[in-house]
XYZ file of C-alpha atoms in Angstrom:
731
model
C 67.240 -89.684 -40.965
C 66.110 -93.242 -41.516
C 63.083 -94.478 -39.576
C 63.876 -96.441 -36.429
C 63.724 -100.198 -36.445
C 60.461 -101.867 -35.511
C 59.628 -101.848 -31.833
C 58.786 -105.172 -30.246
C 55.855 -104.139 -28.085
C 52.930 -106.286 -27.097
C 49.807 -104.153 -27.394
C 46.836 -104.360 -25.072
C 44.583 -105.082 -28.057
C 45.179 -107.427 -30.955
C 45.056 -105.020 -33.889
C 46.383 -107.542 -36.400
C 43.173 -109.552 -36.326
C 40.945 -106.592 -37.141
C 39.286 -106.663 -40.561
C 39.222 -103.132 -41.930
C 36.040 -102.426 -43.937
C 36.210 -100.904 -47.381
C 35.869 -97.125 -47.076
C 32.699 -95.393 -48.058
C 32.731 -94.002 -51.602
C 31.283 -90.760 -52.926
C 28.786 -92.638 -55.087
C 27.591 -94.664 -52.106
C 26.914 -91.450 -50.196
C 24.602 -90.260 -52.951
C 22.767 -93.601 -52.996
C 22.339 -93.612 -49.230
C 20.997 -90.064 -49.161
C 18.515 -90.883 -51.895
C 17.148 -93.764 -49.814
C 16.962 -91.671 -46.630
C 15.019 -88.832 -48.246
C 15.114 -85.147 -47.390
C 16.883 -84.216 -44.170
C 14.494 -82.382 -41.869
C 16.175 -80.668 -38.913
C 14.740 -77.421 -37.621
C 15.757 -74.949 -34.931
C 17.936 -76.508 -32.194
C 17.230 -79.982 -33.565
C 18.934 -82.838 -31.802
C 21.126 -85.050 -33.954
C 23.694 -87.865 -33.875
C 26.454 -89.179 -36.134
C 24.752 -92.564 -36.088
C 22.078 -91.130 -38.384
C 24.604 -90.477 -41.148
C 27.247 -93.207 -41.077
C 27.324 -96.784 -42.337
C 26.432 -99.645 -40.045
C 29.606 -101.146 -38.630
C 30.240 -104.740 -37.668
C 33.375 -103.860 -35.692
C 33.755 -104.013 -31.933
C 32.772 -101.066 -29.724
C 35.581 -98.865 -28.448
C 37.276 -99.502 -25.114
C 36.010 -97.539 -22.140
C 38.366 -94.884 -20.766
C 36.620 -93.974 -17.518
C 39.920 -94.308 -15.643
C 41.508 -91.563 -17.788
C 38.671 -89.038 -17.652
C 39.159 -86.100 -15.292
C 37.010 -85.336 -12.275
C 35.902 -82.105 -13.944
C 34.636 -83.920 -17.020
C 32.954 -86.645 -14.980
C 31.008 -83.973 -13.105
C 29.394 -82.529 -16.244
C 25.742 -83.412 -16.708
C 23.199 -82.863 -19.459
C 22.167 -79.262 -19.988
C 18.518 -78.965 -18.921
C 17.658 -76.368 -21.553
C 19.465 -78.188 -24.371
C 17.808 -81.427 -23.354
C 14.328 -79.853 -23.569
C 14.912 -78.948 -27.234
C 14.276 -82.538 -28.287
C 10.539 -81.939 -27.767
C 10.487 -79.165 -30.387
C 10.139 -81.795 -33.115
C 6.817 -83.014 -31.667
C 4.057 -82.367 -34.227
C 1.796 -79.458 -33.209
C 3.941 -78.423 -30.236
C 3.735 -74.781 -29.162
C 6.933 -73.762 -27.415
C 6.734 -71.472 -24.424
C 9.778 -73.103 -22.881
C 13.157 -72.066 -24.269
C 14.117 -68.468 -24.939
C 14.619 -68.878 -28.685
C 14.116 -65.523 -30.467
C 11.520 -65.293 -33.207
C 13.241 -65.419 -36.599
C 11.219 -62.495 -37.999
C 13.441 -60.247 -35.908
C 16.645 -61.503 -37.570
C 17.689 -58.561 -39.805
C 18.878 -60.807 -42.650
C 16.481 -61.773 -45.411
C 18.954 -63.520 -47.648
C 22.680 -63.903 -48.254
C 24.440 -64.593 -51.535
C 28.059 -65.393 -52.403
C 30.069 -66.301 -55.486
C 32.130 -69.458 -55.127
C 34.558 -71.324 -57.430
C 33.734 -74.633 -59.062
C 35.847 -77.301 -60.711
C 37.924 -77.414 -62.771
C 39.028 -73.768 -62.412
C 39.291 -72.798 -58.746
C 41.433 -69.703 -59.358
C 40.249 -66.192 -58.511
C 40.234 -65.314 -62.194
C 38.240 -68.436 -62.958
C 35.779 -67.659 -60.175
C 35.221 -64.166 -61.542
C 34.528 -65.659 -64.963
C 32.634 -68.859 -64.226
C 31.955 -68.912 -60.479
C 28.546 -69.934 -59.155
C 26.325 -67.568 -57.181
C 24.972 -69.344 -54.100
C 22.032 -67.831 -52.233
C 20.285 -68.671 -48.998
C 17.088 -67.134 -47.698
C 15.424 -66.938 -44.315
C 12.798 -69.638 -44.905
C 14.242 -71.961 -47.567
C 13.641 -75.083 -45.449
C 9.932 -74.434 -44.858
C 8.962 -72.624 -48.048
C 11.225 -74.300 -50.588
C 13.373 -77.336 -51.307
C 16.226 -76.381 -48.983
C 17.205 -78.191 -45.807
C 18.994 -75.332 -44.038
C 18.169 -71.638 -43.921
C 18.781 -68.432 -41.985
C 15.870 -68.978 -39.599
C 17.558 -72.199 -38.418
C 21.251 -71.307 -38.513
C 20.866 -67.911 -36.812
C 19.042 -69.365 -33.823
C 20.378 -71.424 -30.950
C 21.681 -74.896 -31.733
C 22.872 -78.103 -30.100
C 26.326 -78.986 -28.738
C 26.810 -81.423 -31.617
C 26.420 -78.664 -34.195
C 23.766 -78.448 -36.889
C 22.537 -81.727 -38.332
C 23.032 -80.419 -41.880
C 26.762 -79.707 -41.546
C 27.350 -82.654 -39.205
C 26.029 -85.012 -41.874
C 28.622 -83.772 -44.356
C 31.618 -84.117 -41.991
C 30.510 -87.590 -40.813
C 30.327 -88.779 -44.422
C 33.658 -87.088 -45.220
C 35.309 -88.740 -42.203
C 34.049 -92.163 -43.279
C 35.223 -91.622 -46.863
C 38.750 -90.573 -45.850
C 39.386 -92.533 -42.624
C 36.757 -95.244 -42.116
C 37.402 -95.734 -38.377
C 37.617 -99.490 -37.680
C 35.571 -99.650 -34.462
C 31.800 -99.522 -34.189
C 30.754 -96.551 -32.087
C 32.800 -93.653 -33.492
C 31.071 -90.291 -33.713
C 31.702 -86.683 -34.727
C 30.773 -83.359 -33.166
C 31.223 -79.858 -34.549
C 33.657 -77.456 -32.889
C 34.670 -73.808 -33.177
C 38.169 -74.781 -34.283
C 40.949 -77.074 -33.146
C 42.351 -74.761 -30.463
C 39.063 -74.783 -28.557
C 38.728 -78.515 -29.143
C 42.208 -79.011 -27.713
C 41.416 -76.994 -24.594
C 38.298 -79.102 -24.041
C 40.270 -82.317 -24.611
C 42.803 -81.293 -21.952
C 39.963 -80.690 -19.509
C 38.424 -84.073 -20.317
C 41.658 -86.015 -19.693
C 43.961 -84.116 -17.319
C 44.225 -82.969 -13.738
C 46.455 -80.185 -12.449
C 50.064 -81.350 -12.193
C 49.793 -83.879 -15.035
C 52.350 -84.177 -17.812
C 51.233 -84.148 -21.456
C 53.445 -85.917 -23.979
C 54.254 -84.276 -27.311
C 56.981 -83.802 -29.885
C 60.058 -82.006 -28.538
C 59.084 -79.033 -30.693
C 55.336 -78.600 -30.978
C 52.510 -76.162 -31.720
C 53.089 -73.231 -29.359
C 49.381 -72.732 -28.607
C 49.083 -76.373 -27.544
C 51.618 -75.724 -24.773
C 50.235 -72.313 -23.851
C 46.706 -73.716 -23.615
C 47.822 -76.395 -21.155
C 49.842 -74.191 -18.805
C 46.889 -72.355 -17.163
C 45.300 -75.752 -16.559
C 48.309 -76.674 -14.427
C 49.718 -79.163 -16.938
C 53.318 -79.495 -18.123
C 54.596 -80.684 -21.477
C 57.190 -83.407 -21.839
C 58.942 -83.353 -25.201
C 59.741 -86.592 -27.038
C 62.810 -86.723 -29.285
C 62.234 -86.201 -32.991
C 63.820 -87.167 -36.270
C 62.909 -86.485 -39.896
C 59.607 -88.380 -39.399
C 58.666 -86.529 -36.249
C 58.067 -88.087 -32.850
C 60.242 -91.142 -32.062
C 58.154 -93.918 -30.439
C 61.165 -95.660 -28.932
C 62.078 -92.559 -26.929
C 58.498 -92.261 -25.691
C 58.526 -95.932 -24.698
C 61.790 -95.501 -22.789
C 60.482 -92.471 -20.886
C 57.236 -94.181 -19.881
C 58.893 -97.506 -19.054
C 61.266 -95.770 -16.614
C 58.827 -93.259 -15.174
C 59.608 -92.432 -11.538
C 56.567 -90.875 -9.878
C 58.557 -89.638 -6.883
C 61.354 -88.095 -8.937
C 58.978 -86.518 -11.446
C 56.469 -85.385 -8.864
C 53.583 -86.503 -11.064
C 51.747 -89.619 -12.119
C 52.719 -91.408 -15.311
C 51.502 -89.478 -18.387
C 48.459 -90.885 -20.143
C 47.803 -88.226 -22.814
C 49.743 -87.630 -26.050
C 49.320 -84.566 -28.250
C 50.746 -85.035 -31.754
C 50.563 -83.452 -35.207
C 51.456 -86.444 -37.408
C 51.228 -84.765 -40.841
C 53.185 -81.629 -41.767
C 54.004 -81.190 -38.104
C 54.062 -77.659 -36.772
C 56.802 -76.394 -36.614
C 59.135 -79.028 -38.091
C 57.117 -79.958 -41.181
C 57.793 -83.651 -40.454
C 55.297 -86.307 -41.537
C 55.022 -89.675 -39.829
C 55.037 -92.657 -42.179
C 52.383 -95.337 -41.744
C 55.019 -97.572 -40.124
C 55.867 -94.797 -37.644
C 52.185 -94.309 -36.823
C 51.674 -98.009 -36.194
C 54.720 -98.107 -33.919
C 53.483 -95.047 -32.045
C 50.027 -96.571 -31.627
C 51.550 -99.745 -30.162
C 53.504 -97.711 -27.601
C 50.265 -95.964 -26.613
C 48.529 -99.325 -26.259
C 51.364 -100.664 -24.123
C 51.271 -97.719 -21.712
C 47.516 -97.002 -22.009
C 48.030 -93.519 -23.465
C 45.170 -91.643 -25.095
C 46.054 -89.802 -28.329
C 44.990 -86.339 -29.476
C 45.602 -86.397 -33.229
C 45.668 -82.769 -34.395
C 45.523 -82.796 -38.205
C 44.958 -79.336 -39.727
C 47.476 -80.087 -42.524
C 46.395 -83.642 -43.346
C 45.068 -82.761 -46.789
C 48.087 -80.580 -47.584
C 50.245 -83.613 -48.345
C 52.384 -82.759 -51.363
C 54.294 -84.344 -54.210
C 57.962 -85.162 -53.477
C 60.417 -82.301 -53.957
C 62.461 -82.915 -57.102
C 64.886 -79.968 -56.981
C 65.058 -76.376 -58.162
C 65.873 -77.209 -61.788
C 63.923 -80.469 -62.128
C 60.345 -80.828 -63.370
C 57.827 -81.313 -60.537
C 56.408 -84.721 -59.711
C 53.018 -85.483 -61.215
C 50.051 -84.800 -58.905
C 47.248 -87.352 -58.348
C 45.226 -87.807 -61.521
C 41.830 -88.089 -59.798
C 40.116 -88.099 -56.420
C 40.518 -91.849 -55.925
C 44.286 -91.621 -56.480
C 44.446 -88.589 -54.194
C 42.815 -90.536 -51.357
C 45.053 -93.577 -51.927
C 48.208 -91.448 -51.702
C 47.294 -89.967 -48.306
C 49.228 -91.423 -45.379
C 46.726 -93.396 -43.258
C 45.632 -91.426 -40.227
C 45.940 -92.605 -36.641
C 42.133 -92.575 -36.579
C 42.086 -95.123 -39.398
C 44.404 -97.383 -37.340
C 42.493 -96.926 -34.083
C 41.000 -100.255 -33.037
C 40.665 -99.272 -29.353
C 38.940 -95.917 -29.694
C 41.934 -94.234 -27.999
C 42.264 -91.453 -30.601
C 40.489 -88.103 -30.611
C 41.067 -86.591 -34.031
C 40.837 -82.810 -34.439
C 39.853 -81.549 -37.892
C 39.422 -77.973 -39.014
C 38.397 -75.913 -42.042
C 40.933 -73.242 -41.067
C 43.769 -74.376 -43.337
C 41.691 -75.705 -46.243
C 38.787 -73.209 -46.433
C 39.315 -70.162 -44.171
C 40.411 -69.728 -40.529
C 37.786 -67.036 -39.960
C 35.002 -69.597 -40.236
C 36.084 -70.832 -36.784
C 34.614 -74.212 -37.606
C 35.966 -77.722 -37.231
C 35.002 -81.071 -35.807
C 36.263 -83.888 -33.635
C 36.041 -87.644 -34.149
C 36.279 -90.066 -31.243
C 34.369 -92.848 -29.514
C 30.778 -92.242 -28.397
C 31.923 -92.032 -24.771
C 34.456 -89.252 -25.468
C 32.207 -87.329 -27.883
C 29.431 -87.337 -25.281
C 31.807 -85.732 -22.740
C 32.857 -83.192 -25.374
C 29.236 -82.287 -26.180
C 28.401 -81.830 -22.485
C 31.237 -79.280 -22.325
C 30.072 -77.607 -25.557
C 26.573 -77.122 -24.175
C 27.800 -74.748 -21.452
C 30.714 -73.094 -23.275
C 31.086 -72.646 -27.055
C 27.682 -74.301 -27.701
C 28.175 -74.645 -31.470
C 29.912 -72.907 -34.409
C 28.611 -69.591 -35.706
C 25.398 -70.040 -37.647
C 26.634 -67.803 -40.463
C 29.793 -69.918 -40.785
C 27.780 -73.107 -40.657
C 25.354 -72.178 -43.413
C 28.124 -70.690 -45.577
C 30.108 -73.934 -45.348
C 26.996 -76.031 -45.874
C 26.018 -74.156 -49.022
C 29.557 -74.438 -50.379
C 30.465 -78.001 -49.379
C 27.162 -79.842 -49.467
C 24.903 -78.080 -51.932
C 27.481 -76.690 -54.430
C 30.564 -78.926 -54.418
C 29.416 -82.144 -52.819
C 32.029 -84.649 -51.665
C 33.486 -85.018 -55.149
C 33.895 -81.276 -55.577
C 35.421 -80.880 -52.097
C 38.023 -83.546 -52.877
C 38.815 -81.759 -56.145
C 39.303 -78.552 -54.157
C 41.684 -80.376 -51.800
C 43.617 -81.693 -54.810
C 43.814 -78.129 -56.102
C 45.248 -76.970 -52.754
C 47.789 -79.795 -52.867
C 49.086 -78.620 -56.243
C 49.144 -74.973 -55.165
C 50.993 -75.643 -51.920
C 53.448 -77.944 -53.660
C 54.337 -75.062 -55.981
C 54.715 -72.672 -53.062
C 56.910 -75.089 -51.147
C 59.090 -75.662 -54.206
C 59.486 -71.911 -54.712
C 60.626 -71.431 -51.116
C 63.044 -74.355 -51.319
C 64.502 -73.050 -54.590
C 65.060 -69.657 -52.943
C 66.766 -71.335 -49.982
C 69.084 -73.264 -52.289
C 69.959 -70.037 -54.074
C 70.370 -67.577 -51.225
C 71.102 -69.383 -47.936
C 74.630 -70.428 -46.907
C 74.431 -74.220 -46.802
C 77.374 -74.513 -44.424
C 75.293 -72.571 -41.874
C 71.632 -73.382 -42.648
C 70.272 -76.856 -43.421
C 66.732 -78.116 -43.993
C 64.654 -81.116 -45.035
C 62.006 -80.533 -47.736
C 58.613 -80.986 -46.033
C 56.194 -83.546 -47.481
C 53.118 -81.821 -46.070
C 51.910 -78.741 -44.247
C 52.915 -75.093 -44.493
C 56.305 -74.852 -42.814
C 60.028 -75.162 -43.477
C 62.204 -75.902 -40.446
C 65.649 -74.293 -40.771
C 68.440 -75.667 -38.593
C 71.284 -73.268 -37.843
C 74.781 -74.680 -37.465
C 76.311 -72.982 -34.442
C 79.770 -74.554 -34.775
C 81.106 -71.601 -36.754
C 79.267 -68.777 -35.040
C 81.766 -66.211 -33.688
C 80.019 -66.094 -30.300
C 79.083 -69.753 -29.958
C 81.329 -70.207 -26.931
C 80.391 -66.986 -25.160
C 76.654 -66.609 -25.761
C 73.709 -68.890 -25.141
C 71.647 -70.366 -27.957
C 68.698 -68.194 -26.947
C 70.854 -65.064 -27.146
C 72.153 -65.971 -30.602
C 68.634 -66.919 -31.711
C 67.302 -63.549 -30.584
C 70.088 -61.722 -32.432
C 69.337 -63.643 -35.645
C 65.602 -63.080 -35.297
C 66.053 -59.321 -34.860
C 68.621 -59.209 -37.664
C 66.021 -60.719 -40.012
C 63.395 -58.243 -38.778
C 65.808 -55.388 -39.520
C 66.148 -56.733 -43.054
C 62.359 -56.747 -43.396
C 61.581 -60.443 -42.822
C 59.608 -62.028 -39.993
C 60.484 -65.621 -39.127
C 59.481 -67.626 -36.072
C 61.979 -68.519 -33.362
C 62.448 -72.243 -32.853
C 62.396 -71.790 -29.072
C 58.791 -70.616 -29.260
C 57.823 -74.198 -30.082
C 59.685 -76.025 -27.326
C 57.342 -78.354 -25.480
C 59.338 -78.207 -22.262
C 60.375 -74.590 -21.849
C 62.132 -75.281 -18.547
C 65.054 -76.813 -20.456
C 67.466 -74.740 -22.510
C 67.530 -75.693 -26.201
C 70.534 -77.587 -27.532
C 69.947 -76.626 -31.170
C 68.942 -73.463 -32.963
C 66.008 -73.472 -35.400
C 64.033 -70.899 -37.340
C 60.620 -71.553 -38.910
C 59.510 -70.161 -42.255
C 56.086 -70.572 -43.845
C 55.295 -70.792 -47.535
C 51.551 -70.239 -46.984
C 51.241 -66.462 -46.857
C 53.539 -64.533 -49.231
C 53.664 -64.711 -53.006
C 56.446 -66.678 -54.678
C 58.182 -63.426 -55.632
C 57.958 -62.083 -52.086
C 59.228 -65.381 -50.656
C 62.297 -65.154 -52.889
C 62.982 -61.598 -51.705
C 62.492 -62.611 -48.082
C 64.871 -65.570 -48.238
C 67.501 -63.429 -49.979
C 67.263 -60.985 -47.076
C 67.497 -63.826 -44.569
C 70.648 -65.028 -46.329
C 72.216 -61.577 -45.985
C 71.227 -61.349 -42.310
C 72.652 -64.796 -41.518
C 75.905 -64.118 -43.339
C 76.336 -60.842 -41.503
C 75.695 -62.585 -38.175
C 78.470 -65.025 -39.032
C 80.726 -62.385 -40.570
C 80.278 -63.906 -44.019
C 80.571 -61.328 -46.802
C 80.835 -61.447 -50.550
C 84.135 -62.562 -52.002
C 85.015 -65.108 -49.366
C 85.857 -62.941 -46.360
C 83.323 -64.839 -44.307
C 85.116 -68.090 -45.025
C 88.141 -66.735 -43.171
C 85.935 -65.660 -40.292
C 84.280 -69.076 -40.096
C 87.606 -70.839 -40.092
C 89.060 -68.669 -37.363
C 85.904 -69.133 -35.295
C 86.311 -72.893 -35.468
C 90.096 -72.521 -35.113
C 89.503 -70.592 -31.933
C 87.028 -73.144 -30.528
C 89.571 -75.941 -31.002
C 92.296 -74.226 -28.963
C 93.023 -75.305 -25.436
C 93.050 -71.940 -23.724
C 91.419 -69.017 -25.453
C 92.367 -65.520 -24.344
C 90.616 -63.292 -26.853
C 88.729 -63.448 -30.132
C 87.324 -60.523 -32.042
C 86.461 -59.579 -35.591
C 85.564 -56.271 -37.135
C 84.547 -55.550 -40.688
C 83.843 -51.961 -41.684
C 82.414 -51.566 -45.127
C 80.626 -54.092 -47.259
C 81.135 -55.814 -50.570
C 83.811 -57.789 -52.298
C 87.176 -58.627 -50.826
C 88.863 -55.856 -52.734
C 86.619 -53.192 -51.167
C 86.096 -54.589 -47.692
C 88.380 -55.000 -44.731
C 88.512 -57.755 -42.141
C 90.645 -57.684 -39.041
C 90.817 -60.846 -36.984
C 92.631 -60.927 -33.675
C 93.176 -64.180 -31.799
C 94.969 -64.739 -28.518
C 95.512 -68.299 -27.424
C 97.942 -70.532 -25.642
C 98.045 -73.805 -27.446
C 97.235 -75.252 -30.812
C 98.126 -78.728 -32.046
C 98.654 -80.135 -35.506
C 96.086 -82.832 -34.871
C 93.419 -80.218 -34.310
C 94.544 -78.403 -37.430
C 94.100 -81.549 -39.449
C 90.664 -82.101 -37.906
C 89.554 -78.647 -38.964
C 90.643 -79.285 -42.519
C 88.660 -82.483 -42.645
C 85.509 -81.212 -41.005
C 84.941 -77.702 -42.282
C 84.883 -76.060 -45.677
C 85.969 -73.464 -46.647
C 89.011 -73.324 -44.322
C 91.577 -70.558 -44.645
C 94.463 -70.911 -42.185
C 97.275 -68.382 -41.907
C 100.568 -69.553 -40.422
C 103.600 -67.284 -40.049
C 106.712 -69.497 -39.696
C 109.096 -66.786 -38.390
C 110.996 -66.616 -35.150
C 109.912 -63.045 -34.504
C 107.023 -61.270 -36.123
C 105.799 -57.888 -35.002
C 103.269 -57.044 -37.691
C 102.483 -60.133 -39.723
C 100.693 -59.475 -42.998
C 100.116 -55.871 -42.047
C 101.338 -54.375 -45.294
C 100.926 -55.285 -48.954
C 98.726 -58.306 -48.331
C 96.254 -58.692 -51.181
C 93.644 -61.351 -51.765
C 93.689 -61.274 -55.509
C 93.036 -64.644 -57.101
C 91.171 -67.869 -56.601
C 92.899 -71.106 -55.831
C 90.781 -74.061 -56.875
C 92.250 -76.722 -54.662
C 91.789 -79.241 -51.932
C 94.013 -78.923 -48.895
C 95.443 -81.796 -46.899
C 97.997 -81.853 -44.131
C 101.035 -84.096 -44.284
C 100.797 -86.799 -41.640
C 104.360 -86.270 -40.429
C 103.690 -85.177 -36.858
C 105.530 -87.899 -34.942
C 108.725 -85.904 -34.637
C 106.962 -83.024 -32.953
C 105.237 -85.389 -30.545
C 108.379 -87.376 -29.723
C 110.772 -84.402 -29.444
C 108.655 -81.459 -28.297
C 111.660 -79.430 -27.133
C 113.675 -79.776 -30.298
C 113.550 -76.726 -32.595
C 111.501 -77.320 -35.695
C 113.471 -74.870 -37.834
C 116.935 -74.859 -39.349
C 118.786 -71.546 -39.274
C 120.313 -70.401 -42.521
C 123.243 -67.959 -42.670
C 121.841 -65.827 -45.433
C 118.827 -63.720 -46.154
C 116.149 -66.085 -47.328
C 112.556 -66.178 -48.286
C 109.878 -66.840 -45.731
C 106.517 -68.361 -46.612
C 103.207 -67.081 -45.373
C 100.747 -69.653 -46.599
C 96.994 -69.430 -46.865
C 95.353 -72.849 -47.163
C 91.882 -72.725 -48.692
C 89.798 -75.883 -48.924
C 86.740 -74.602 -50.732
C 86.908 -75.114 -54.483
C 84.353 -72.444 -55.342
C 85.378 -69.517 -53.146
C 89.030 -70.087 -52.323
C 91.312 -67.098 -52.243
C 95.067 -66.900 -51.846
C 97.669 -64.486 -50.599
C 100.375 -63.294 -52.977
C 103.756 -61.778 -52.343
C 103.947 -60.613 -48.766
C 107.006 -58.409 -48.814
C 108.455 -57.628 -45.436
C 111.948 -56.667 -44.367
C 113.656 -58.778 -41.732
C 116.212 -57.339 -39.269
C 119.689 -57.454 -40.689
C 121.897 -60.153 -39.290
C 119.041 -62.284 -38.022
C 118.889 -65.976 -38.760
C 115.759 -66.889 -40.638
C 113.830 -70.173 -40.817
C 113.595 -72.014 -44.033
C 110.326 -72.298 -45.935
C 107.841 -74.428 -44.014
C 105.519 -76.606 -46.060
C 102.273 -76.734 -44.128
C 99.992 -78.168 -46.786
C 100.002 -79.941 -50.091
C 97.798 -78.406 -52.729
C 96.371 -80.408 -55.564
C 93.749 -80.206 -58.271
C 93.391 -78.355 -61.575
C 96.709 -76.538 -61.604
C 96.269 -75.154 -58.111
C 99.189 -73.189 -56.730
C 100.049 -72.233 -53.216
C 100.820 -68.793 -51.930
C 103.760 -67.175 -53.632
C 106.848 -66.465 -51.615
C 107.325 -63.399 -49.483
C 110.480 -61.346 -49.902
C 111.942 -59.741 -46.820
C 113.781 -56.572 -47.635
C 113.721 -54.477 -44.520
C 113.055 -54.377 -40.872
C 109.976 -54.723 -38.886
C 108.932 -58.313 -38.165
C 108.457 -59.985 -34.819
C 105.871 -61.548 -32.536
C 105.012 -61.261 -28.891
C 105.443 -64.488 -27.028
C 107.259 -67.620 -28.002
C 108.589 -67.910 -31.579
C 106.321 -69.404 -34.201
C 108.083 -72.079 -36.210
C 107.072 -75.188 -38.112
C 108.606 -77.578 -40.569
C 107.293 -80.367 -42.761
C 106.646 -82.512 -39.740
C 103.862 -80.312 -38.438
C 103.748 -80.247 -34.662
C 102.559 -77.963 -31.926
C 102.550 -74.200 -32.109
C 102.558 -71.690 -29.274
C 101.505 -68.275 -30.413
C 101.136 -65.051 -28.604
C 99.015 -62.643 -30.608
C 98.243 -62.938 -34.300
C 96.574 -60.163 -36.235
C 95.653 -60.636 -39.882
C 94.443 -57.722 -41.953
C 93.121 -58.538 -45.427
C 92.406 -55.827 -48.014
């Protein structure tokens, strides 16, 4: 879908007048470190982002005291953590804190082999990888700045100074926040950071705004805190700011039973689960809505660096990746943090998706006021990331790769994930029925969001979306494929879904396995819809829609023993209904492909198409209905057939609108009762295109035709049909 038009919203802060500084470069980081000299930070050393970032001439962030919860306001400085600042005093002998002596740490050194540019592959690492080693006393006995004696002891709520320096520099290189007092703090992953953010900003009973479909753990984390999620409508770019503005502008505290929401949780890039990515224009519009309604933003960005090249198609060559690190950074969609002039964004970053989730290490970026509240919470909860994770990441990112090498690694991941995404999309194009499943190629992230068209599902009118979703999910499991239900990601689970989605990831399985999985999903979906090889499913789909368009439905059922092509399978469709109009028939033909429609224009039919009906050839054609329906509308009681005094041929016509899979019915031979008057051939459709032919005539040579209920009869004028029971058996 196209992005919405610009929103005319007057923000609380004039962001247009802000002068954005040039971002920090990798070379400038090296120059700055050289001037600063060796970083000295021992056990439990206090630290601050201000030590590692450039001096800013921007304005300080706004204060958000009015949005901070009572719980967060009540948190004070940890007495024991605060005392650690005296450990750096020369000659101090500590008898204060209970920090274990490092000689009792049973690790003397740790080594690991890591990849280096340009070959990051496992094979390349085995051949030319670098062995990285860390000992217990590298910082005091050698040239190192971080060792096991430091990382394995207690630390500060900000995280270690060594790793914090790297992420502060990385944040400035990639985002360059435009206000003065931004800071970073280490975390044990984005999920824990999110839980702490909720507790900083919400009270029980509050609503949290998010995309209509959002990260399931974000919702499940909020529920025990007494908070509810309110989903904002989405399109192909994710959250729609105009819908959020409308909700907040018309907020009724009494009707909602809660104060106006002031916290937004969003995943702007490669959104989980939809895969949508907000354009820079969408992000600016969203930020203005948040300024207008004084909403604080949690920007969760685990997939930010997994932005990919555009999808070019299964048979087309892939788009060229960025040629170098500078081009890679320029092609990234600007983050909300980079647009944040107020300091109303808390950005959550993580190494889980770009290094390894088991490191349980990430960081937040926000204003000094918010980071200070976060650190106070850290001091009495998570404290800081695992020391082993911290030193492993430090040795890899800072000492081995550096910022240039880390960006090259991120470029490598971009290329790899682009290939994986393309492989999954190619498999979908090959194996999934496009009249049932649709999708938009994701521009970032790890997920493909599959939308299921329920219009043709045989039980769409009798079962709920959740019931059909569960059946499809279990059908895929039975075929050996695990997908995620779309309903798992609903922000507001109190409302029934109006659409059916399934989520697939291209992050875990190999390309070969993904192809096998999607082929199995295609089989499971077709079986759920009654779609089989050879076009039988087309008939089922048409009758399902045919049934849904009737005025009064009495019964609908389909059974299909066996499996395979039309010649070896059997479909029996039984429909009972009261009323069916030519207008609806024309609508079906226009809206749905393929569309087989069987009409029996006989006065009495007992067993229509029961014997000698064979689907034996393709009809490559387009079907249209003649527009002559006025006579039936103007003279509803006038017979639409002309009796003929002799035995005549009667047409049973199968109209098939799909060029690729159309099938026809040939030579239905039935015997009519002797002496009966028979209707003339009724032309129901005009067939055109590439020598297409209609269904050949049916000879009636004996007895045995009739129908329960009112006679079925049509002529060229179309009109309204009243049928009793119609059974079609196709062999």
